[in-house]
Short mmCIF file of C-alpha atoms in Angstrom, two decimals:
data_model
loop_
_atom_site.label_atom_id
_atom_site.label_comp_id
_atom_site.label_asym_id
_atom_site.label_seq_id
_atom_site.Cartn_x
_atom_site.Cartn_y
_atom_site.Cartn_z
CA UNK A 1 20.62 -9.71 -19.44
CA UNK A 2 18.80 -9.94 -22.63
CA UNK A 3 20.74 -6.99 -23.99
CA UNK A 4 24.07 -8.59 -23.45
CA UNK A 5 22.69 -11.80 -25.20
CA UNK A 6 21.40 -9.78 -28.15
CA UNK A 7 24.92 -8.13 -28.45
CA UNK A 8 26.58 -11.42 -28.44
CA UNK A 9 24.25 -12.69 -31.18
CA UNK A 10 24.68 -9.60 -33.30
CA UNK A 11 28.43 -9.88 -32.93
CA UNK A 12 28.35 -13.61 -33.90
CA UNK A 13 26.03 -12.84 -36.92
CA UNK A 14 28.35 -10.09 -38.09
CA UNK A 15 31.33 -12.37 -37.74
CA UNK A 16 29.66 -15.21 -39.55
CA UNK A 17 28.62 -12.73 -42.47
CA UNK A 18 32.30 -11.61 -42.70
CA UNK A 19 33.50 -15.35 -42.85
CA UNK A 20 30.84 -16.18 -45.45
CA UNK A 21 32.01 -13.41 -47.58
CA UNK A 22 35.61 -14.21 -47.32
CA UNK A 23 35.19 -17.86 -48.02
CA UNK A 24 32.86 -17.02 -51.09
CA UNK A 25 35.54 -14.81 -52.53
CA UNK A 26 38.16 -17.56 -52.14
CA UNK A 27 36.22 -20.53 -53.78
CA UNK A 28 36.39 -20.38 -57.56
CA UNK A 29 33.29 -20.01 -59.69
CA UNK A 30 34.75 -22.40 -62.46
CA UNK A 31 37.54 -25.09 -62.83
CA UNK A 32 40.58 -24.03 -64.71
CA UNK A 33 42.76 -26.31 -66.76
CA UNK A 34 42.14 -29.90 -67.78
CA UNK A 35 38.85 -31.49 -66.47
CA UNK A 36 40.85 -34.71 -65.51
CA UNK A 37 38.59 -37.72 -64.76
CA UNK A 38 35.44 -35.88 -63.63
CA UNK A 39 33.83 -39.01 -62.67
CA UNK A 40 36.14 -39.36 -59.85
CA UNK A 41 35.73 -35.94 -58.19
CA UNK A 42 32.31 -34.78 -59.15
CA UNK A 43 29.32 -35.32 -56.99
CA UNK A 44 26.56 -34.75 -59.57
CA UNK A 45 24.14 -37.60 -59.80
CA UNK A 46 22.71 -38.34 -63.23
CA UNK A 47 25.56 -36.57 -64.88
CA UNK A 48 27.83 -38.32 -67.34
CA UNK A 49 31.29 -36.79 -67.35
CA UNK A 50 34.06 -38.16 -69.52
CA UNK A 51 37.44 -39.33 -68.31
CA UNK A 52 40.79 -38.77 -69.90
CA UNK A 53 41.04 -40.28 -73.16
CA UNK A 54 37.35 -40.40 -73.81
CA UNK A 55 36.27 -38.48 -76.87
CA UNK A 56 33.56 -35.84 -76.50
CA UNK A 57 32.94 -32.24 -77.48
CA UNK A 58 35.17 -29.68 -75.66
CA UNK A 59 32.30 -27.40 -75.16
CA UNK A 60 30.32 -30.13 -73.18
CA UNK A 61 33.40 -30.67 -71.06
CA UNK A 62 33.75 -27.20 -70.21
CA UNK A 63 29.98 -27.00 -69.28
CA UNK A 64 30.05 -30.02 -67.03
CA UNK A 65 33.19 -28.79 -65.24
CA UNK A 66 31.39 -25.38 -64.61
CA UNK A 67 28.36 -27.07 -63.16
CA UNK A 68 30.39 -29.27 -60.98
CA UNK A 69 32.48 -26.37 -59.66
CA UNK A 70 29.32 -24.23 -58.91
CA UNK A 71 27.64 -27.25 -57.21
CA UNK A 72 30.53 -27.67 -54.99
CA UNK A 73 30.88 -24.19 -54.23
CA UNK A 74 27.21 -23.73 -53.21
CA UNK A 75 27.45 -26.79 -51.03
CA UNK A 76 30.42 -25.49 -49.14
CA UNK A 77 28.78 -22.03 -48.45
CA UNK A 78 25.67 -23.71 -47.38
CA UNK A 79 27.37 -25.97 -45.02
CA UNK A 80 29.22 -22.86 -43.69
CA UNK A 81 25.91 -21.02 -43.17
CA UNK A 82 24.25 -23.95 -41.56
CA UNK A 83 26.96 -25.10 -39.17
CA UNK A 84 27.89 -21.45 -38.29
CA UNK A 85 24.24 -20.61 -37.59
CA UNK A 86 23.95 -23.72 -35.23
CA UNK A 87 27.12 -22.84 -33.60
CA UNK A 88 25.82 -19.11 -33.04
CA UNK A 89 22.58 -20.24 -31.73
CA UNK A 90 24.35 -22.62 -29.17
CA UNK A 91 26.75 -19.78 -28.18
CA UNK A 92 23.63 -17.35 -27.67
CA UNK A 93 22.02 -19.83 -25.33
CA UNK A 94 25.11 -20.38 -23.48
CA UNK A 95 25.72 -16.54 -23.23
CA UNK A 96 22.13 -16.30 -22.06
CA UNK A 97 22.44 -18.92 -19.25
CA UNK A 98 25.80 -17.45 -18.19
CA UNK A 99 24.37 -14.00 -18.16
CA UNK A 100 21.42 -15.21 -16.08
CA UNK A 101 23.74 -16.85 -13.44
CA UNK A 102 25.98 -13.92 -13.23
CA UNK A 103 23.14 -11.38 -12.90
CA UNK A 104 21.24 -13.32 -10.37
CA UNK A 105 24.32 -13.68 -8.34
CA UNK A 106 25.19 -10.06 -8.59
CA UNK A 107 21.58 -8.66 -7.99
CA UNK A 108 20.82 -10.83 -5.13
CA UNK A 109 22.09 -8.21 -2.69
CA UNK A 110 20.09 -5.53 -4.42
CA UNK A 111 16.90 -7.77 -4.22
CA UNK A 112 17.46 -8.10 -0.50
CA UNK A 113 17.80 -4.32 -0.22
CA UNK A 114 14.67 -3.79 -2.17
CA UNK A 115 12.64 -6.25 -0.10
CA UNK A 116 13.63 -4.79 3.13
CA UNK A 117 12.79 -1.27 1.80
CA UNK A 118 9.42 -2.54 0.56
CA UNK A 119 8.52 -4.20 3.90
CA UNK A 120 9.38 -0.88 5.82
CA UNK A 121 7.38 1.20 3.18
CA UNK A 122 4.20 -1.08 3.40
CA UNK A 123 4.18 -1.24 7.21
CA UNK A 124 0.92 -0.03 8.53
CA UNK A 125 2.46 1.44 11.77
CA UNK A 126 4.82 4.38 11.78
CA UNK A 127 7.61 2.70 13.55
CA UNK A 128 6.92 -0.88 12.25
CA UNK A 129 9.98 -2.04 10.22
CA UNK A 130 12.35 0.46 11.35
CA UNK A 131 13.82 -2.06 13.60
CA UNK A 132 14.69 -4.16 10.54
CA UNK A 133 18.31 -4.28 9.24
CA UNK A 134 19.82 -5.64 6.03
CA UNK A 135 22.89 -6.92 7.53
CA UNK A 136 24.50 -7.78 4.25
CA UNK A 137 27.42 -10.24 4.26
CA UNK A 138 30.11 -10.45 1.68
CA UNK A 139 33.01 -8.57 0.34
CA UNK A 140 33.45 -4.65 0.94
CA UNK A 141 32.17 -3.69 -2.55
CA UNK A 142 29.63 -1.02 -3.58
CA UNK A 143 26.70 -3.09 -2.73
CA UNK A 144 27.89 -3.86 0.68
CA UNK A 145 28.62 -0.08 1.19
CA UNK A 146 24.93 0.66 0.10
CA UNK A 147 23.48 -1.85 2.47
CA UNK A 148 25.58 -0.66 5.47
CA UNK A 149 24.51 3.04 4.62
CA UNK A 150 20.85 1.97 4.46
CA UNK A 151 21.16 0.26 7.82
CA UNK A 152 22.72 3.49 9.44
CA UNK A 153 19.81 5.29 8.00
CA UNK A 154 17.23 3.03 9.46
CA UNK A 155 18.93 3.16 12.86
CA UNK A 156 18.85 6.94 12.94
CA UNK A 157 15.30 7.07 11.92
CA UNK A 158 14.35 4.47 14.58
CA UNK A 159 16.19 6.56 17.08
CA UNK A 160 14.48 9.75 15.85
CA UNK A 161 10.99 8.20 16.16
CA UNK A 162 11.56 6.53 19.61
CA UNK A 163 13.02 9.93 20.86
CA UNK A 164 10.07 11.78 19.58
CA UNK A 165 7.59 9.42 21.30
CA UNK A 166 9.48 9.34 24.49
CA UNK A 167 9.63 13.16 24.52
CA UNK A 168 5.83 13.46 24.02
CA UNK A 169 5.09 10.76 26.60
CA UNK A 170 7.46 12.36 29.26
CA UNK A 171 6.48 15.86 28.48
CA UNK A 172 2.72 14.86 28.74
CA UNK A 173 3.32 13.04 32.07
CA UNK A 174 5.45 15.98 33.46
CA UNK A 175 2.66 18.57 32.53
CA UNK A 176 0.00 16.60 34.35
CA UNK A 177 1.31 17.59 37.68
CA UNK A 178 1.16 21.32 37.45
CA UNK A 179 -2.17 21.31 35.64
CA UNK A 180 -3.67 19.11 38.41
CA UNK A 181 -2.20 21.73 40.96
CA UNK A 182 -3.74 24.58 39.08
CA UNK A 183 -6.95 22.91 38.98
CA UNK A 184 -6.97 22.24 42.76
CA UNK A 185 -5.93 25.69 43.55
CA UNK A 186 -8.61 27.25 41.29
CA UNK A 187 -11.35 25.02 42.77
CA UNK A 188 -10.21 25.99 46.55
CA UNK A 189 -10.50 29.59 45.60
CA UNK A 190 -13.88 29.31 44.04
CA UNK A 191 -15.15 27.23 47.03
CA UNK A 192 -14.26 30.04 49.48
CA UNK A 193 -17.20 31.93 50.84
CA UNK A 194 -17.75 35.43 49.80
CA UNK A 195 -16.11 35.06 46.47
CA UNK A 196 -17.01 38.00 44.11
CA UNK A 197 -18.74 37.32 40.74
CA UNK A 198 -15.71 38.48 39.00
CA UNK A 199 -13.32 36.13 40.61
CA UNK A 200 -15.89 33.31 40.12
CA UNK A 201 -16.08 34.08 36.32
CA UNK A 202 -12.43 34.28 36.24
CA UNK A 203 -11.99 30.92 37.97
CA UNK A 204 -14.32 29.16 35.77
CA UNK A 205 -12.57 30.50 32.75
CA UNK A 206 -9.29 29.32 34.18
CA UNK A 207 -10.84 25.83 34.73
CA UNK A 208 -11.95 25.71 31.19
CA UNK A 209 -8.46 26.60 29.97
CA UNK A 210 -6.96 24.10 32.23
CA UNK A 211 -9.37 21.30 30.90
CA UNK A 212 -8.42 22.40 27.44
CA UNK A 213 -4.74 21.90 28.27
CA UNK A 214 -5.50 18.46 29.82
CA UNK A 215 -7.34 17.29 26.75
CA UNK A 216 -4.34 18.56 24.65
CA UNK A 217 -1.91 16.51 26.82
CA UNK A 218 -4.20 13.33 26.79
CA UNK A 219 -4.37 13.64 23.00
CA UNK A 220 -0.47 13.87 22.58
CA UNK A 221 -0.04 11.00 24.90
CA UNK A 222 -2.61 8.87 23.05
CA UNK A 223 -1.32 9.92 19.71
CA UNK A 224 2.30 8.77 20.77
CA UNK A 225 1.16 5.41 22.16
CA UNK A 226 -1.13 4.73 19.08
CA UNK A 227 1.66 5.03 16.65
CA UNK A 228 3.09 1.71 17.89
CA UNK A 229 1.98 -1.51 16.41
CA UNK A 230 -0.65 -3.35 18.51
CA UNK A 231 1.00 -6.60 19.69
CA UNK A 232 -1.65 -8.01 22.06
CA UNK A 233 -5.08 -8.39 20.31
CA UNK A 234 -8.31 -9.81 21.30
CA UNK A 235 -11.55 -10.26 19.50
CA UNK A 236 -13.51 -6.83 19.09
CA UNK A 237 -16.98 -6.30 17.51
CA UNK A 238 -17.00 -2.72 16.21
CA UNK A 239 -20.77 -2.71 16.45
CA UNK A 240 -20.59 -3.12 20.18
CA UNK A 241 -18.27 -0.03 20.29
CA UNK A 242 -20.64 1.88 18.06
CA UNK A 243 -23.61 1.19 20.25
CA UNK A 244 -21.51 2.23 23.45
CA UNK A 245 -20.23 5.35 21.99
CA UNK A 246 -23.44 6.58 20.54
CA UNK A 247 -25.24 5.78 23.75
CA UNK A 248 -22.90 8.01 25.73
CA UNK A 249 -22.86 10.93 23.24
CA UNK A 250 -24.95 13.88 24.40
CA UNK A 251 -27.61 14.96 21.99
CA UNK A 252 -27.62 18.67 22.85
CA UNK A 253 -25.77 19.69 19.79
CA UNK A 254 -26.40 17.18 17.05
CA UNK A 255 -28.73 14.11 16.63
CA UNK A 256 -26.55 11.01 16.59
CA UNK A 257 -27.90 7.77 15.02
CA UNK A 258 -26.32 4.48 14.47
CA UNK A 259 -26.67 1.46 12.31
CA UNK A 260 -24.70 -1.28 14.26
CA UNK A 261 -24.08 -4.38 12.15
CA UNK A 262 -21.39 -6.90 13.13
CA UNK A 263 -17.92 -5.94 12.22
CA UNK A 264 -15.50 -8.39 13.80
CA UNK A 265 -11.88 -7.55 14.21
CA UNK A 266 -9.02 -7.92 16.60
CA UNK A 267 -7.39 -5.12 18.52
CA UNK A 268 -7.22 -3.47 21.90
CA UNK A 269 -9.51 -1.11 23.83
CA UNK A 270 -8.05 2.00 22.06
CA UNK A 271 -10.44 1.14 19.23
CA UNK A 272 -13.09 2.76 21.45
CA UNK A 273 -11.26 5.94 21.32
CA UNK A 274 -11.05 5.67 17.63
CA UNK A 275 -14.89 5.71 17.31
CA UNK A 276 -15.29 8.17 20.08
CA UNK A 277 -12.97 10.68 18.12
CA UNK A 278 -14.86 10.11 14.90
CA UNK A 279 -18.25 10.85 16.62
CA UNK A 280 -16.90 13.84 18.66
CA UNK A 281 -15.48 15.34 15.42
CA UNK A 282 -18.84 14.85 13.70
CA UNK A 283 -20.63 16.49 16.48
CA UNK A 284 -18.21 19.21 17.07
CA UNK A 285 -17.79 20.29 13.36
CA UNK A 286 -21.41 20.38 12.54
CA UNK A 287 -24.09 23.02 11.65
CA UNK A 288 -25.11 25.29 14.63
CA UNK A 289 -28.73 24.03 14.43
CA UNK A 290 -30.27 20.74 13.32
CA UNK A 291 -27.02 18.83 12.95
CA UNK A 292 -26.86 15.22 12.47
CA UNK A 293 -24.39 12.42 12.71
CA UNK A 294 -24.75 8.98 11.47
CA UNK A 295 -22.49 6.11 12.51
CA UNK A 296 -22.45 2.69 10.75
CA UNK A 297 -20.48 -0.53 11.25
CA UNK A 298 -20.40 -3.56 9.00
CA UNK A 299 -18.35 -5.64 6.67
CA UNK A 300 -16.64 -4.50 3.57
CA UNK A 301 -16.98 -6.65 0.37
CA UNK A 302 -13.49 -8.17 1.19
CA UNK A 303 -14.51 -9.16 4.64
CA UNK A 304 -12.75 -6.31 6.51
CA UNK A 305 -14.45 -4.63 9.40
CA UNK A 306 -15.59 -1.04 8.65
CA UNK A 307 -16.83 1.96 10.55
CA UNK A 308 -18.22 4.95 8.72
CA UNK A 309 -19.19 8.28 10.24
CA UNK A 310 -21.09 10.93 8.18
CA UNK A 311 -22.12 14.25 9.31
CA UNK A 312 -23.88 17.49 8.25
CA UNK A 313 -21.65 20.48 8.44
CA UNK A 314 -19.79 23.13 6.45
CA UNK A 315 -18.59 22.29 2.81
CA UNK A 316 -15.30 20.66 2.91
CA UNK A 317 -13.01 21.07 -0.17
CA UNK A 318 -11.42 17.82 -1.37
CA UNK A 319 -8.03 19.34 -1.44
CA UNK A 320 -8.11 20.23 2.38
CA UNK A 321 -8.97 16.69 3.33
CA UNK A 322 -5.41 15.26 3.62
CA UNK A 323 -4.56 18.08 5.99
CA UNK A 324 -7.32 17.26 8.41
CA UNK A 325 -5.35 14.13 9.41
CA UNK A 326 -2.24 16.14 10.34
CA UNK A 327 -1.74 17.03 14.05
CA UNK A 328 -3.16 20.60 15.21
CA UNK A 329 -4.77 20.99 11.63
CA UNK A 330 -8.39 22.09 11.36
CA UNK A 331 -10.62 23.05 8.55
CA UNK A 332 -10.09 26.61 7.62
CA UNK A 333 -13.78 27.68 8.17
CA UNK A 334 -13.65 26.20 11.71
CA UNK A 335 -10.83 28.61 12.75
CA UNK A 336 -13.40 31.33 13.15
CA UNK A 337 -15.59 29.38 15.33
CA UNK A 338 -14.93 29.71 19.22
CA UNK A 339 -17.31 27.10 20.30
CA UNK A 340 -15.10 24.14 19.13
CA UNK A 341 -12.91 23.00 22.01
CA UNK A 342 -10.82 20.56 20.14
CA UNK A 343 -7.03 20.60 19.87
CA UNK A 344 -6.80 19.46 16.31
CA UNK A 345 -5.79 15.89 17.28
CA UNK A 346 -8.87 13.89 16.70
CA UNK A 347 -8.36 12.47 13.16
CA UNK A 348 -4.69 12.35 13.70
CA UNK A 349 -5.38 9.74 16.51
CA UNK A 350 -7.82 8.06 14.44
CA UNK A 351 -5.29 7.50 11.60
CA UNK A 352 -2.54 6.33 14.13
CA UNK A 353 -4.88 3.91 15.81
CA UNK A 354 -6.07 2.50 12.45
CA UNK A 355 -2.60 2.10 11.05
CA UNK A 356 -1.48 0.64 14.31
CA UNK A 357 -4.16 -2.15 13.88
CA UNK A 358 -3.24 -2.89 10.30
CA UNK A 359 -5.86 -0.75 8.79
CA UNK A 360 -6.46 2.61 7.20
CA UNK A 361 -8.79 5.52 7.07
CA UNK A 362 -10.29 7.59 4.26
CA UNK A 363 -12.32 10.69 4.04
CA UNK A 364 -14.43 12.39 1.42
CA UNK A 365 -16.79 15.34 1.19
CA UNK A 366 -20.27 14.79 2.06
CA UNK A 367 -22.79 16.00 -0.53
CA UNK A 368 -24.41 19.26 0.80
CA UNK A 369 -21.61 19.77 3.43
CA UNK A 370 -19.94 17.71 6.03
CA UNK A 371 -17.47 14.87 5.89
CA UNK A 372 -17.75 10.95 5.40
CA UNK A 373 -14.84 9.10 7.28
CA UNK A 374 -14.47 5.38 6.72
CA UNK A 375 -12.04 3.41 8.93
CA UNK A 376 -11.31 -0.04 7.60
CA UNK A 377 -9.57 -2.77 9.72
CA UNK A 378 -8.43 -6.32 9.14
CA UNK A 379 -11.04 -9.09 9.69
CA UNK A 380 -11.01 -11.30 12.75
CA UNK A 381 -9.50 -14.68 12.51
CA UNK A 382 -12.67 -16.21 13.95
CA UNK A 383 -16.16 -14.89 13.90
CA UNK A 384 -18.47 -15.27 16.81
CA UNK A 385 -21.49 -17.67 16.60
CA UNK A 386 -24.62 -16.18 15.11
CA UNK A 387 -28.10 -17.33 14.77
CA UNK A 388 -28.96 -19.37 11.62
CA UNK A 389 -32.59 -18.25 11.24
CA UNK A 390 -32.28 -15.02 9.29
CA UNK A 391 -30.08 -12.18 8.11
CA UNK A 392 -30.11 -8.51 7.83
CA UNK A 393 -28.34 -6.11 5.46
CA UNK A 394 -27.88 -2.38 5.02
CA UNK A 395 -28.87 -2.74 1.45
CA UNK A 396 -32.21 -4.70 2.07
CA UNK A 397 -35.56 -3.34 3.16
CA UNK A 398 -35.46 -1.99 6.61
CA UNK A 399 -35.95 1.25 8.50
CA UNK A 400 -34.43 4.59 7.60
CA UNK A 401 -31.11 3.74 9.24
CA UNK A 402 -30.68 0.81 6.84
CA UNK A 403 -30.69 2.56 3.60
CA UNK A 404 -28.89 5.78 4.98
CA UNK A 405 -29.42 8.31 7.81
CA UNK A 406 -32.86 9.17 9.23
CA UNK A 407 -35.19 10.82 6.96
CA UNK A 408 -34.36 14.37 6.19
CA UNK A 409 -30.71 14.09 7.41
CA UNK A 410 -29.15 13.84 4.05
CA UNK A 411 -26.58 11.64 5.57
CA UNK A 412 -26.12 8.28 3.66
CA UNK A 413 -25.50 4.93 5.27
CA UNK A 414 -22.71 2.83 3.96
CA UNK A 415 -23.60 -0.08 1.66
CA UNK A 416 -22.34 -3.48 2.99
CA UNK A 417 -23.20 -7.02 2.29
CA UNK A 418 -25.88 -9.07 4.22
CA UNK A 419 -24.87 -9.82 7.83
CA UNK A 420 -26.42 -12.32 10.22
CA UNK A 421 -28.53 -11.16 13.06
CA UNK A 422 -26.68 -10.45 16.23
CA UNK A 423 -28.38 -12.77 18.60
CA UNK A 424 -26.86 -11.66 21.91
CA UNK A 425 -28.60 -8.23 21.45
CA UNK A 426 -31.93 -9.78 20.61
CA UNK A 427 -32.62 -7.25 17.85
CA UNK A 428 -32.25 -6.67 14.20
CA UNK A 429 -28.92 -5.19 13.23
CA UNK A 430 -30.59 -2.42 11.39
CA UNK A 431 -32.05 -0.97 14.49
CA UNK A 432 -31.24 2.70 14.92
CA UNK A 433 -30.03 4.13 18.25
CA UNK A 434 -30.91 7.78 19.13
CA UNK A 435 -29.52 9.90 21.82
#
């Protein structure tokens, strides 16, 4: 738009310059012939010009005639430049306004297409926004064809995502039946009297394999369900979930501690599975002896609810972290370990649940080995009532869990702003839970 206006001004200025040159060439520099009665034609204040019949030196007459001619010529050229410049400026403003009107009208469909694409790209859930359509009205021009093509692409993507989720859900449900039958048959054989030790060991191995398959199917089904946007929400305090999950986590493979500060948000019960997967991954992918996991909940500086899980474990290269959130992907060093019974869906489910709730998840290597995973969720619309007497903070003086993990763990606690005491639990929010 500005470029077209600049071209109009450039063309107008060039035309004005050419006109000025042509007019200047046509106007004479001096008056030829008899001067006549210069008093009647000259506009030279303070100059005495003789009329016909007056006596005077011929040289003075010629000089006065030249002055009058030059003055008249300059006035004409100046008037041409002034009026032409004003006309050019008015034309430029009119061209700018006209170009703005035309451009806004022509680019309105493109703006609509861009806004739709941005809404789909910024959607937190995988399928959120794919149901939108541009549905552009108007003549069948190039923009209408572009919008229709974009709508067709969205429809195919929507069908593809829905088909993928339906297939996973249906396959998971269909596979449950044979696995349940296999488990029942194996248990019947193992309970028979006189079963040999070899058969007993084989049956236990088959049961373990069957349980792994069941966990895989449950993970696939949960992953397919978690990728949908959460429509029905209720008030949830992530601190309650952290306390519940940590209390149920066995302490035979790693010491699990928690700093449960209030983290109000909205969501559904699947948020408990999110925290459970984080804790299970922290325990599973840990050092063989003396492993530790620290779970902390609280508020981010912008008021968002946040859960952070840090664990000891093998060194995780930063470039491998994005791949850990992909389904069936594990850390390369863990492929050699047979003690990990996971299917590689834990962090994938965490990311799907977080995005379905309008949040996100980040991970970074922990100093000395291990991983620090942080899940951020939108804040709740209303915060529950709290006591007005005092407040606690992860950044203030408190026990070891307030400033980080327990002594000697090497697991840092997240730094959150001060939070009020949680009256309903009757304790400081900095209290540590151990299992």
